[in-house]
mmCIF file of C-alpha atoms in Angstrom:
data_model
loop_
_atom_site.group_PDB
_atom_site.id
_atom_site.type_symbol
_atom_site.label_atom_id
_atom_site.label_comp_id
_atom_site.label_asym_id
_atom_site.label_seq_id
_atom_site.Cartn_x
_atom_site.Cartn_y
_atom_site.Cartn_z
ATOM 1 C CA MET M 615 0.105 2.078 -20.066
ATOM 2 C CA GLN M 616 2.568 0.840 -17.468
ATOM 3 C CA TRP M 617 2.746 2.552 -13.857
ATOM 4 C CA THR M 618 5.349 3.376 -11.556
ATOM 5 C CA LEU M 619 3.953 2.506 -8.077
ATOM 6 C CA VAL M 620 5.177 4.349 -4.833
ATOM 7 C CA VAL M 621 4.984 2.129 -1.880
ATOM 8 C CA PRO M 622 5.501 3.677 1.602
ATOM 9 C CA VAL M 623 6.692 1.621 4.297
ATOM 10 C CA LYS M 624 7.072 3.240 8.032
ATOM 11 C CA PRO M 625 9.802 2.181 10.176
ATOM 12 C CA LEU M 626 8.990 -1.484 11.225
ATOM 13 C CA ALA M 627 9.235 -0.558 15.087
ATOM 14 C CA ARG M 628 6.395 2.014 14.797
ATOM 15 C CA ALA M 629 4.352 0.189 12.415
ATOM 16 C CA LYS M 630 0.951 -1.407 12.751
ATOM 17 C CA SER M 631 0.209 -0.088 16.314
ATOM 18 C CA ARG M 632 -3.511 -0.682 15.839
ATOM 19 C CA LEU M 633 -2.663 -4.487 15.634
ATOM 20 C CA SER M 634 -1.692 -4.419 19.426
ATOM 21 C CA ASP M 635 -4.743 -6.280 20.332
ATOM 22 C CA THR M 636 -3.595 -9.136 18.062
ATOM 23 C CA ALA M 637 0.164 -9.107 17.951
ATOM 24 C CA ASP M 638 2.783 -7.771 20.469
ATOM 25 C CA ASP M 639 5.540 -5.286 20.002
ATOM 26 C CA GLY M 640 7.982 -8.215 19.391
ATOM 27 C CA VAL M 641 5.732 -9.679 16.576
ATOM 28 C CA ARG M 642 4.237 -6.508 15.011
ATOM 29 C CA PRO M 643 7.536 -5.603 12.812
ATOM 30 C CA GLY M 644 7.865 -8.805 11.344
ATOM 31 C CA LEU M 645 4.201 -8.807 10.420
ATOM 32 C CA ALA M 646 4.285 -5.389 8.932
ATOM 33 C CA LEU M 647 7.470 -6.387 6.821
ATOM 34 C CA ALA M 648 5.531 -9.598 5.677
ATOM 35 C CA PHE M 649 2.630 -7.406 4.588
ATOM 36 C CA ALA M 650 5.108 -5.048 2.461
ATOM 37 C CA LEU M 651 6.870 -8.130 1.114
ATOM 38 C CA ASP M 652 3.778 -9.796 -0.283
ATOM 39 C CA THR M 653 2.414 -6.627 -1.396
ATOM 40 C CA VAL M 654 5.458 -5.592 -3.547
ATOM 41 C CA THR M 655 5.778 -9.206 -4.812
ATOM 42 C CA ALA M 656 2.285 -8.907 -6.202
ATOM 43 C CA ALA M 657 2.611 -5.483 -7.624
ATOM 44 C CA LEU M 658 5.771 -6.333 -9.320
ATOM 45 C CA ALA M 659 3.779 -9.314 -10.864
ATOM 46 C CA CYS M 660 1.232 -7.037 -12.175
ATOM 47 C CA PRO M 661 1.304 -6.481 -16.008
ATOM 48 C CA ALA M 662 0.305 -2.985 -15.554
ATOM 49 C CA VAL M 663 3.120 -2.230 -13.340
ATOM 50 C CA ALA M 664 6.723 -1.229 -14.806
ATOM 51 C CA ASP M 665 8.480 -0.865 -11.465
ATOM 52 C CA VAL M 666 7.969 -0.301 -7.736
ATOM 53 C CA ALA M 667 9.624 2.505 -5.712
ATOM 54 C CA VAL M 668 9.559 1.866 -1.914
ATOM 55 C CA VAL M 669 10.105 5.057 0.297
ATOM 56 C CA THR M 670 11.290 4.156 3.456
ATOM 57 C CA ASP M 671 14.039 4.919 6.098
ATOM 58 C CA ASP M 672 13.847 1.326 7.607
ATOM 59 C CA PRO M 673 17.162 -0.364 6.822
ATOM 60 C CA ARG M 674 15.702 -4.016 7.130
ATOM 61 C CA ALA M 675 12.696 -3.132 4.899
ATOM 62 C CA GLY M 676 14.803 -1.423 2.377
ATOM 63 C CA ARG M 677 17.268 -4.341 2.306
ATOM 64 C CA GLU M 678 14.611 -6.993 1.801
ATOM 65 C CA LEU M 679 12.176 -4.980 -0.504
ATOM 66 C CA ALA M 680 15.366 -4.205 -2.691
ATOM 67 C CA ALA M 681 15.965 -7.829 -3.033
ATOM 68 C CA LEU M 682 12.547 -8.416 -4.562
ATOM 69 C CA GLY M 683 13.391 -5.764 -7.205
ATOM 70 C CA ALA M 684 11.907 -2.527 -5.641
ATOM 71 C CA ALA M 685 14.007 0.789 -5.828
ATOM 72 C CA ILE M 686 14.466 2.220 -2.473
ATOM 73 C CA VAL M 687 13.858 6.045 -1.862
ATOM 74 C CA ARG M 688 14.649 7.521 1.218
ATOM 75 C CA ASP M 689 12.184 9.502 3.111
ATOM 76 C CA GLU M 690 14.361 12.803 3.104
ATOM 77 C CA PRO M 691 11.523 15.234 4.077
ATOM 78 C CA ARG M 692 10.764 13.126 7.236
ATOM 79 C CA GLY M 693 7.407 15.194 7.406
ATOM 80 C CA GLY M 694 5.026 12.286 7.554
ATOM 81 C CA LEU M 695 3.140 10.012 4.805
ATOM 82 C CA ASN M 696 2.018 12.736 2.460
ATOM 83 C CA ALA M 697 5.414 14.310 2.423
ATOM 84 C CA ALA M 698 6.982 11.148 1.935
ATOM 85 C CA LEU M 699 4.908 10.119 -1.034
ATOM 86 C CA ALA M 700 5.043 13.457 -2.749
ATOM 87 C CA HIS M 701 8.739 13.438 -2.405
ATOM 88 C CA ALA M 702 9.004 9.928 -3.799
ATOM 89 C CA ALA M 703 6.646 10.780 -6.747
ATOM 90 C CA THR M 704 9.082 13.803 -7.481
ATOM 91 C CA VAL M 705 12.140 11.482 -7.553
ATOM 92 C CA VAL M 706 10.718 8.678 -9.668
ATOM 93 C CA ARG M 707 9.216 11.274 -12.061
ATOM 94 C CA SER M 708 12.593 12.839 -12.673
ATOM 95 C CA ALA M 709 13.851 9.684 -14.148
ATOM 96 C CA ARG M 710 10.534 8.744 -15.974
ATOM 97 C CA PRO M 711 8.622 11.967 -16.764
ATOM 98 C CA GLY M 712 6.238 10.291 -19.153
ATOM 99 C CA ARG M 713 5.066 7.622 -17.025
ATOM 100 C CA PRO M 714 1.929 7.402 -14.659
ATOM 101 C CA VAL M 715 2.419 7.244 -10.932
ATOM 102 C CA ALA M 716 0.378 5.791 -8.339
ATOM 103 C CA THR M 717 0.649 5.156 -4.502
ATOM 104 C CA LEU M 718 -0.087 1.699 -3.310
ATOM 105 C CA ASN M 719 -0.529 0.856 0.456
ATOM 106 C CA ALA M 720 2.051 -1.520 1.877
ATOM 107 C CA ASP M 721 -0.391 -3.440 3.891
ATOM 108 C CA LEU M 722 -2.165 -5.432 1.145
ATOM 109 C CA PRO M 723 -1.049 -9.000 1.696
ATOM 110 C CA ALA M 724 -3.852 -10.599 -0.202
ATOM 111 C CA LEU M 725 -3.066 -8.541 -3.320
ATOM 112 C CA ARG M 726 -3.896 -10.194 -6.684
ATOM 113 C CA PRO M 727 -1.756 -8.789 -9.678
ATOM 114 C CA ALA M 728 -5.014 -9.123 -11.977
ATOM 115 C CA GLU M 729 -7.058 -7.131 -9.695
ATOM 116 C CA LEU M 730 -4.519 -4.467 -9.269
ATOM 117 C CA ALA M 731 -4.094 -4.369 -13.224
ATOM 118 C CA ARG M 732 -7.956 -3.719 -13.405
ATOM 119 C CA VAL M 733 -7.642 -0.785 -11.010
ATOM 120 C CA LEU M 734 -4.775 0.786 -12.669
ATOM 121 C CA GLY M 735 -6.603 0.307 -16.100
ATOM 122 C CA GLU M 736 -9.575 2.205 -14.714
ATOM 123 C CA ALA M 737 -7.268 4.864 -13.066
ATOM 124 C CA ALA M 738 -5.535 5.503 -16.494
ATOM 125 C CA GLN M 739 -9.003 7.107 -17.745
ATOM 126 C CA PHE M 740 -8.801 9.931 -15.314
ATOM 127 C CA PRO M 741 -6.026 12.655 -14.477
ATOM 128 C CA ARG M 742 -6.205 11.802 -10.877
ATOM 129 C CA SER M 743 -8.032 9.026 -9.194
ATOM 130 C CA PHE M 744 -8.260 6.815 -6.064
ATOM 131 C CA LEU M 745 -9.717 3.664 -4.756
ATOM 132 C CA ALA M 746 -11.281 3.517 -1.271
ATOM 133 C CA ASP M 747 -10.379 0.795 1.165
ATOM 134 C CA ALA M 748 -12.654 -2.130 2.186
ATOM 135 C CA ALA M 749 -13.944 -0.014 5.255
ATOM 136 C CA ALA M 750 -15.023 2.766 2.693
ATOM 137 C CA ILE M 751 -13.176 5.536 4.788
ATOM 138 C CA GLY M 752 -9.584 5.307 3.832
ATOM 139 C CA THR M 753 -7.584 4.975 0.356
ATOM 140 C CA THR M 754 -5.261 2.211 -0.950
ATOM 141 C CA VAL M 755 -4.778 3.570 -4.138
ATOM 142 C CA LEU M 756 -3.969 7.153 -5.452
ATOM 143 C CA ALA M 757 -3.154 7.576 -9.137
ATOM 144 C CA ALA M 758 -2.053 10.508 -11.180
ATOM 145 C CA ALA M 759 -1.528 10.642 -15.103
ATOM 146 C CA PRO M 760 1.703 11.999 -16.522
ATOM 147 C CA GLY M 761 1.899 15.696 -15.927
ATOM 148 C CA GLN M 762 -0.494 15.659 -13.084
ATOM 149 C CA ALA M 763 0.489 16.123 -9.463
ATOM 150 C CA LEU M 764 -0.257 13.263 -7.226
ATOM 151 C CA ARG M 765 -1.369 15.471 -4.181
ATOM 152 C CA PRO M 766 -1.632 12.880 -1.586
ATOM 153 C CA ALA M 767 -3.940 13.573 1.295
ATOM 154 C CA PHE M 768 -3.701 10.557 3.405
ATOM 155 C CA GLY M 769 -4.869 10.616 7.120
ATOM 156 C CA PRO M 770 -8.266 10.310 8.889
ATOM 157 C CA ASP M 771 -10.967 9.889 6.249
ATOM 158 C CA SER M 772 -8.611 10.077 3.188
ATOM 159 C CA ARG M 773 -11.353 8.832 0.937
ATOM 160 C CA ALA M 774 -13.285 12.139 1.745
ATOM 161 C CA ARG M 775 -10.147 14.206 1.405
ATOM 162 C CA HIS M 776 -9.215 12.822 -1.929
ATOM 163 C CA ARG M 777 -12.592 13.187 -3.145
ATOM 164 C CA ALA M 778 -12.648 17.025 -2.127
ATOM 165 C CA SER M 779 -9.257 17.386 -3.759
ATOM 166 C CA GLY M 780 -10.644 16.568 -7.245
ATOM 167 C CA ALA M 781 -9.652 12.918 -7.584
ATOM 168 C CA ALA M 782 -12.059 10.747 -9.377
ATOM 169 C CA GLU M 783 -13.197 7.751 -7.156
ATOM 170 C CA LEU M 784 -12.845 4.411 -8.970
ATOM 171 C CA ARG M 785 -15.755 2.392 -8.323
ATOM 172 C CA LEU M 786 -15.119 -1.277 -9.504
ATOM 173 C CA ASP M 787 -16.421 -4.538 -8.205
ATOM 174 C CA ALA M 788 -14.294 -7.636 -7.594
ATOM 175 C CA VAL M 789 -10.995 -5.966 -6.605
ATOM 176 C CA ASP M 790 -11.130 -6.878 -2.910
ATOM 177 C CA SER M 791 -7.551 -7.753 -2.747
ATOM 178 C CA VAL M 792 -6.623 -4.179 -3.775
ATOM 179 C CA ARG M 793 -9.038 -2.850 -0.981
ATOM 180 C CA GLN M 794 -8.123 -4.901 1.862
ATOM 181 C CA ASP M 795 -5.590 -3.353 3.781
ATOM 182 C CA VAL M 796 -4.818 -4.571 7.362
ATOM 183 C CA ASP M 797 -4.847 -2.306 10.248
ATOM 184 C CA THR M 798 -6.772 -4.380 12.932
ATOM 185 C CA GLY M 799 -7.348 -7.905 13.774
ATOM 186 C CA ASP M 800 -10.596 -7.924 12.010
ATOM 187 C CA ASP M 801 -8.699 -6.685 8.699
ATOM 188 C CA LEU M 802 -6.012 -9.469 9.463
ATOM 189 C CA ARG M 803 -8.749 -12.110 9.332
ATOM 190 C CA ALA M 804 -10.265 -10.611 6.375
ATOM 191 C CA ALA M 805 -7.172 -10.819 4.433
ATOM 192 C CA LEU M 806 -6.502 -14.260 5.462
ATOM 193 C CA ALA M 807 -9.880 -15.279 4.341
ATOM 194 C CA LEU M 808 -9.096 -13.888 0.938
ATOM 195 C CA GLY M 809 -5.748 -15.790 0.733
ATOM 196 C CA VAL M 810 -2.490 -13.996 1.683
ATOM 197 C CA GLY M 811 1.023 -14.296 0.284
ATOM 198 C CA PRO M 812 3.549 -16.682 1.464
ATOM 199 C CA HIS M 813 5.336 -14.073 3.941
ATOM 200 C CA THR M 814 2.135 -13.147 5.674
ATOM 201 C CA ALA M 815 0.907 -16.782 5.791
ATOM 202 C CA ALA M 816 4.121 -17.735 7.573
ATOM 203 C CA ALA M 817 4.056 -14.827 9.941
ATOM 204 C CA ALA M 818 0.333 -15.376 10.721
ATOM 205 C CA ALA M 819 1.111 -19.093 11.395
ATOM 206 C CA LEU M 820 3.768 -17.963 13.892
ATOM 207 C CA LEU M 821 1.365 -15.549 15.483
ATOM 208 C CA ALA M 822 -1.298 -18.138 15.893
ATOM 209 C CA GLY M 823 1.162 -20.491 17.589
ATOM 210 C CA ARG M 824 2.203 -17.818 20.041
ATOM 211 C CA ASP M 825 -1.187 -15.963 20.541
ATOM 212 C CA PRO M 826 -4.143 -16.930 18.348
ATOM 213 C CA VAL M 827 -5.938 -14.163 16.592
ATOM 214 C CA PRO M 828 -9.022 -13.152 18.660
ATOM 215 C CA GLY M 829 -12.140 -14.957 17.237
ATOM 216 C CA GLN M 830 -10.375 -17.906 15.522
#
């Protein structure tokens, strides 16, 4: 079974505000884009992934992610993350009604294609399922089988929200790269320890040259 992944990318100027203790306003947009580029590159290399659709209104992000091979879906609802994901899922399913769809966070710079394949393989056993993030509070993957509504419920404590919605929680070991999203300086250090993709590595090196990540 091959999946279509929907990856949401917020306008870069507003992205990653919680990294303000680590990266200033001039650095965060480039860092957020680097995360997305490495995430989409790894996702496209995953054997369980047929294609990736990025939902974004950011021109630079759309241009650079399209160059990697991602389809770009405009955030027409402009009603927040869940509305954007539901809209993008509808768009991709209109072209591929028989294919399963999953959302994937755009801030997984250490993503490993083989680990993502394990997650999607497990997700194929359920009508709807999700993978909790490394903090065990949020969600990094939400998956829906063909014919099943995605029903995204991202926001504070999305792990509990998705569980309450009836989605099965995927309980897998050794998929750290799929769980390690980056919202804070601590998250960035954890991702760097796992080993990030080339775009994030370059952005982090630039960041370290300007203002070292606290604790390093």
